[in-house]
Amino acid sequence: MADLARLEHVSRRYTMGGNEVLALRDVSFKLSEGEMTAVIGASGSGKSTLLNVLGTLDRPTSGRYALAGTWVHELDEPALARIRNERIGFVFQAFNLLPSYSALENVELPMVYGGLRASERRSRARDALCRVGLEDRMDHRPTELSGGQQQRVAIARALVNRPRLLLADEPTGALDSANSEQVLGLFSRLHEEGTTLLLVTHDPKVAKHADRVVTFSDGRIVSDTAEVTHAA
Ligand code: ADP
Ligand code: MG
């Protein structure tokens, strides 16, 4: 399958209070179209940094990154913002929904910059909420929804611009086990429908749903079920 994302010798160094942290150390990694990958590893091992680099929210200090054939590490911020909005969907542990907006309005938000008519935005948001099984909760505000339902709204919001890549950072971290199962079942279904997914987690139950598991330790990939070596 075609490479959707390709990192070549990527490092990310943070400097804080005179101390240097190498959050990613010479990471080479490819993500194929249609894959569902889990990234696991201890807290502080670099998982979120990887996700942020893949999502163009953060830049490598050194190394190269190509997304869908474009070298994105050399683009300026407006170009990155466009790519992020059009090609990448994000799901975070904390849902990040706007509290005074309905589920439907939250899901419409990413389309505000896309030049779509209001009626088209509304109809796409409805479709996305149906896809995540919330057709009967569209007019509810986040406080009127369970944690699992709120995360499904966030997933609908991430899907509404039809991204090539869906990135999720500890998506079940704030959920009880019943709600976690629901959200994981939804990710599996999206995967079966062809979505390329990368989930960062420290929960082995999440990793079981993936067809590839990449393990991080101290900023490096220490195992990858898809590859014998990690040379780019
Ligand atoms: P994980 O998601 O696996 O818990 P992170 O990618 O968040 O790990 O962090 C990896 C390392 O980089 C940690 O040592 C963390 O403290 C450090 N780090 C992450 N983000 C920053 C930042 N913005 N500034 C300074 N250090 C950071
Ligand atoms: Mg993290």
CSV table of C-alpha atoms and ligand atoms in Angstrom, one decimal:
chain,number,residue,atom,x,y,z
A,1,MET,CA,0.0,0.0,0.0
A,2,ALA,CA,1.0,3.6,-0.6
A,3,ASP,CA,2.9,5.5,2.2
A,4,LEU,CA,0.6,8.1,3.7
A,5,ALA,CA,3.2,9.4,6.1
A,6,ARG,CA,6.9,9.0,6.2
A,7,LEU,CA,9.3,10.2,8.8
A,8,GLU,CA,13.0,10.0,8.1
A,9,HIS,CA,15.5,10.3,10.9
A,10,VAL,CA,13.3,12.7,12.9
A,11,SER,CA,14.5,14.1,16.2
A,12,ARG,CA,12.7,16.6,18.4
A,13,ARG,CA,14.6,18.3,21.1
A,14,TYR,CA,13.0,20.5,23.8
A,15,THR,CA,15.0,22.9,25.9
A,16,MET,CA,13.5,23.8,29.3
A,17,GLY,CA,15.2,25.7,32.0
A,18,GLY,CA,18.6,24.9,30.5
A,19,ASN,CA,17.8,21.2,30.4
A,20,GLU,CA,17.6,19.4,27.1
A,21,VAL,CA,15.1,16.6,26.4
A,22,LEU,CA,15.2,14.5,23.3
A,23,ALA,CA,11.6,13.6,23.0
A,24,LEU,CA,12.2,11.9,19.6
A,25,ARG,CA,15.6,10.4,18.8
A,26,ASP,CA,16.2,9.6,15.1
A,27,VAL,CA,12.8,8.1,14.4
A,28,SER,CA,12.2,6.6,11.0
A,29,PHE,CA,8.7,5.5,10.4
A,30,LYS,CA,6.1,4.9,7.7
A,31,LEU,CA,2.4,4.8,7.8
A,32,SER,CA,0.5,3.1,5.0
A,33,GLU,CA,-2.9,4.1,3.7
A,34,GLY,CA,-5.6,2.2,5.5
A,35,GLU,CA,-3.5,1.0,8.4
A,36,MET,CA,-4.7,1.1,12.0
A,37,THR,CA,-1.6,1.6,14.2
A,38,ALA,CA,-1.3,1.7,18.0
A,39,VAL,CA,1.7,3.5,19.5
A,40,ILE,CA,2.4,2.4,23.0
A,41,GLY,CA,5.0,3.1,25.6
A,42,ALA,CA,5.5,4.5,29.1
A,43,SER,CA,4.6,8.0,30.0
A,44,GLY,CA,7.3,10.4,28.7
A,45,SER,CA,8.5,8.0,26.0
A,46,GLY,CA,7.7,10.4,23.1
A,47,LYS,CA,4.2,9.2,22.0
A,48,SER,CA,2.5,12.5,22.0
A,49,THR,CA,5.5,14.2,20.4
A,50,LEU,CA,5.3,11.7,17.6
A,51,LEU,CA,1.5,12.3,17.2
A,52,ASN,CA,2.1,16.1,17.2
A,53,VAL,CA,4.8,15.9,14.6
A,54,LEU,CA,2.6,13.6,12.4
A,55,GLY,CA,-0.2,16.1,12.9
A,56,THR,CA,2.0,19.1,12.0
A,57,LEU,CA,1.3,20.7,15.3
A,58,ASP,CA,5.0,20.4,16.1
A,59,ARG,CA,8.1,20.4,13.9
A,60,PRO,CA,11.1,18.1,13.9
A,61,THR,CA,14.3,19.7,15.1
A,62,SER,CA,16.0,17.6,12.5
A,63,GLY,CA,15.0,15.0,9.9
A,64,ARG,CA,12.2,15.0,7.3
A,65,TYR,CA,8.5,14.4,7.2
A,66,ALA,CA,6.4,13.7,4.1
A,67,LEU,CA,2.6,13.6,4.3
A,68,ALA,CA,0.8,12.2,1.2
A,69,GLY,CA,3.9,12.9,-0.9
A,70,THR,CA,4.5,16.5,0.3
A,71,TRP,CA,7.5,17.4,2.4
A,72,VAL,CA,5.7,19.2,5.2
A,73,HIS,CA,8.6,19.9,7.5
A,74,GLU,CA,9.6,22.8,5.2
A,75,LEU,CA,6.2,24.5,4.8
A,76,ASP,CA,5.3,27.7,6.6
A,77,GLU,CA,2.5,27.9,9.2
A,78,PRO,CA,-0.4,29.0,6.9
A,79,ALA,CA,0.3,26.1,4.6
A,80,LEU,CA,0.5,23.7,7.5
A,81,ALA,CA,-2.7,25.0,8.9
A,82,ARG,CA,-4.4,24.3,5.6
A,83,ILE,CA,-3.0,20.8,5.4
A,84,ARG,CA,-4.0,20.1,9.1
A,85,ASN,CA,-7.6,21.3,8.5
A,86,GLU,CA,-8.0,19.4,5.2
A,87,ARG,CA,-6.1,16.2,5.7
A,88,ILE,CA,-5.8,15.4,9.4
A,89,GLY,CA,-8.4,14.7,12.1
A,90,PHE,CA,-7.5,14.9,15.8
A,91,VAL,CA,-9.0,13.3,18.8
A,92,PHE,CA,-7.6,14.0,22.3
A,93,GLN,CA,-8.2,12.6,25.7
A,94,ALA,CA,-10.0,15.7,26.9
A,95,PHE,CA,-12.6,15.8,24.0
A,96,ASN,CA,-12.1,19.6,23.7
A,97,LEU,CA,-15.7,20.3,22.8
A,98,LEU,CA,-17.1,23.9,23.1
A,99,PRO,CA,-19.5,23.7,26.1
A,100,SER,CA,-22.1,26.2,24.9
A,101,TYR,CA,-22.4,24.6,21.5
A,102,SER,CA,-24.6,21.7,20.6
A,103,ALA,CA,-23.1,18.4,19.3
A,104,LEU,CA,-24.1,19.5,15.8
A,105,GLU,CA,-22.5,23.0,16.1
A,106,ASN,CA,-19.3,21.5,17.5
A,107,VAL,CA,-19.0,19.1,14.5
A,108,GLU,CA,-19.7,22.0,12.1
A,109,LEU,CA,-16.8,24.1,13.4
A,110,PRO,CA,-13.9,22.6,11.3
A,111,MET,CA,-15.9,23.4,8.1
A,112,VAL,CA,-16.2,27.1,8.8
A,113,TYR,CA,-12.9,27.8,6.9
A,114,GLY,CA,-13.8,25.5,4.0
A,115,GLY,CA,-16.0,27.8,2.0
A,116,LEU,CA,-19.0,25.4,2.2
A,117,ARG,CA,-22.5,26.8,2.3
A,118,ALA,CA,-24.2,26.6,5.8
A,119,SER,CA,-26.7,24.0,4.5
A,120,GLU,CA,-23.9,21.8,3.2
A,121,ARG,CA,-22.0,22.2,6.5
A,122,ARG,CA,-25.1,21.2,8.5
A,123,SER,CA,-25.8,18.2,6.3
A,124,ARG,CA,-22.2,16.9,6.5
A,125,ALA,CA,-22.2,17.4,10.3
A,126,ARG,CA,-25.4,15.4,10.5
A,127,ASP,CA,-23.9,12.6,8.4
A,128,ALA,CA,-20.8,12.5,10.6
A,129,LEU,CA,-22.9,12.3,13.8
A,130,CYS,CA,-24.9,9.5,12.2
A,131,ARG,CA,-21.6,7.7,11.4
A,132,VAL,CA,-20.7,7.7,15.1
A,133,GLY,CA,-24.2,6.6,16.2
A,134,LEU,CA,-25.4,9.9,17.7
A,135,GLU,CA,-28.3,10.7,15.3
A,136,ASP,CA,-30.5,11.2,18.4
A,137,ARG,CA,-28.1,13.5,20.3
A,138,MET,CA,-27.4,16.2,17.7
A,139,ASP,CA,-28.9,19.1,19.7
A,140,HIS,CA,-27.4,18.1,23.1
A,141,ARG,CA,-24.7,20.1,24.7
A,142,PRO,CA,-21.5,18.3,25.9
A,143,THR,CA,-22.7,18.5,29.6
A,144,GLU,CA,-25.8,16.6,28.5
A,145,LEU,CA,-23.8,13.7,27.1
A,146,SER,CA,-21.8,10.9,28.7
A,147,GLY,CA,-18.0,10.8,28.3
A,148,GLY,CA,-18.2,8.2,25.6
A,149,GLN,CA,-20.8,10.2,23.7
A,150,GLN,CA,-18.7,13.4,24.0
A,151,GLN,CA,-15.7,11.5,22.6
A,152,ARG,CA,-17.9,10.3,19.7
A,153,VAL,CA,-18.9,13.9,19.0
A,154,ALA,CA,-15.1,14.7,18.9
A,155,ILE,CA,-14.6,11.8,16.5
A,156,ALA,CA,-17.4,13.1,14.3
A,157,ARG,CA,-15.7,16.5,14.3
A,158,ALA,CA,-12.4,15.0,13.4
A,159,LEU,CA,-14.0,13.1,10.4
A,160,VAL,CA,-16.2,15.9,9.0
A,161,ASN,CA,-13.6,17.3,6.6
A,162,ARG,CA,-12.9,13.8,5.4
A,163,PRO,CA,-9.3,13.6,6.5
A,164,ARG,CA,-6.7,11.2,5.1
A,165,LEU,CA,-5.4,10.5,8.5
A,166,LEU,CA,-7.1,10.3,11.9
A,167,LEU,CA,-4.8,10.8,14.9
A,168,ALA,CA,-5.9,10.0,18.5
A,169,ASP,CA,-3.9,10.7,21.7
A,170,GLU,CA,-5.1,8.6,24.6
A,171,PRO,CA,-8.7,8.7,23.2
A,172,THR,CA,-10.0,6.4,26.0
A,173,GLY,CA,-7.9,7.9,28.8
A,174,ALA,CA,-10.8,9.7,30.4
A,175,LEU,CA,-13.4,7.0,29.8
A,176,ASP,CA,-14.7,4.1,31.9
A,177,SER,CA,-14.4,0.6,30.4
A,178,ALA,CA,-17.9,0.5,28.9
A,179,ASN,CA,-17.4,3.8,27.1
A,180,SER,CA,-13.9,2.8,26.1
A,181,GLU,CA,-15.2,-0.3,24.4
A,182,GLN,CA,-17.8,1.8,22.5
A,183,VAL,CA,-15.2,4.2,21.3
A,184,LEU,CA,-12.7,1.5,20.3
A,185,GLY,CA,-15.5,-0.4,18.5
A,186,LEU,CA,-16.1,2.8,16.6
A,187,PHE,CA,-12.4,3.2,15.6
A,188,SER,CA,-12.4,-0.4,14.4
A,189,ARG,CA,-15.4,0.3,12.3
A,190,LEU,CA,-13.9,3.4,10.8
A,191,HIS,CA,-10.8,1.3,10.1
A,192,GLU,CA,-12.9,-1.3,8.3
A,193,GLU,CA,-14.4,1.6,6.2
A,194,GLY,CA,-10.8,2.5,5.1
A,195,THR,CA,-9.8,5.3,7.4
A,196,THR,CA,-6.1,5.5,8.3
A,197,LEU,CA,-5.8,5.6,12.0
A,198,LEU,CA,-3.0,6.1,14.5
A,199,LEU,CA,-3.9,5.8,18.2
A,200,VAL,CA,-1.5,6.7,21.0
A,201,THR,CA,-2.2,4.8,24.2
A,202,HIS,CA,-0.7,3.2,27.2
A,203,ASP,CA,-3.7,0.8,27.4
A,204,PRO,CA,-3.0,-2.7,26.1
A,205,LYS,CA,-6.8,-3.2,25.4
A,206,VAL,CA,-6.6,-0.3,22.9
A,207,ALA,CA,-3.6,-1.8,21.2
A,208,LYS,CA,-5.4,-5.1,20.7
A,209,HIS,CA,-7.8,-3.4,18.2
A,210,ALA,CA,-4.9,-2.3,16.0
A,211,ASP,CA,-3.3,-4.3,13.2
A,212,ARG,CA,0.1,-2.8,13.9
A,213,VAL,CA,1.7,-2.0,17.3
A,214,VAL,CA,4.7,0.4,17.6
A,215,THR,CA,6.4,0.6,20.9
A,216,PHE,CA,8.3,3.7,22.1
A,217,SER,CA,10.9,3.9,24.8
A,218,ASP,CA,12.9,7.0,25.6
A,219,GLY,CA,12.2,8.7,22.3
A,220,ARG,CA,12.9,5.7,20.1
A,221,ILE,CA,11.0,2.9,18.4
A,222,VAL,CA,12.0,-0.2,20.2
A,223,SER,CA,9.6,-2.6,18.4
A,224,ASP,CA,7.2,-2.5,15.5
A,225,THR,CA,5.1,-5.5,14.6
A,226,ALA,CA,5.1,-4.3,10.9
A,227,GLU,CA,8.8,-4.3,10.4
A,228,VAL,CA,11.9,-6.3,11.3
A,229,THR,CA,14.2,-3.2,11.1
A,230,HIS,CA,13.4,0.5,11.1
A,231,ALA,CA,15.9,1.7,8.6
A,232,ALA,CA,14.4,4.3,6.3
B,1,ADP,P1,4.3,10.6,26.1
B,1,ADP,O1,3.2,11.1,25.3
B,1,ADP,O2,4.8,9.3,25.7
B,1,ADP,O3,4.0,10.6,27.6
B,1,ADP,P2,5.7,13.1,25.4
B,1,ADP,O4,5.9,13.0,23.9
B,1,ADP,O5,4.6,13.9,25.9
B,1,ADP,O6,5.6,11.6,26.0
B,1,ADP,O7,7.0,13.6,26.0
B,1,ADP,C1,8.3,13.1,25.7
B,1,ADP,C2,9.3,13.9,26.5
B,1,ADP,O8,9.4,15.2,26.0
B,1,ADP,C3,9.1,14.0,28.0
B,1,ADP,O9,10.3,13.9,28.6
B,1,ADP,C4,8.4,15.3,28.1
B,1,ADP,O10,8.6,15.9,29.4
B,1,ADP,C5,9.1,16.1,27.0
B,1,ADP,N1,8.3,17.2,26.4
B,1,ADP,C6,7.1,17.0,25.7
B,1,ADP,N2,6.6,18.2,25.3
B,1,ADP,C7,7.5,19.1,25.8
B,1,ADP,C8,7.5,20.6,25.7
B,1,ADP,N3,6.5,21.3,25.1
B,1,ADP,N4,8.5,21.2,26.4
B,1,ADP,C9,9.4,20.5,27.0
B,1,ADP,N5,9.5,19.2,27.1
B,1,ADP,C10,8.5,18.5,26.5
B,2,MG,MG,1.3,11.7,25.8
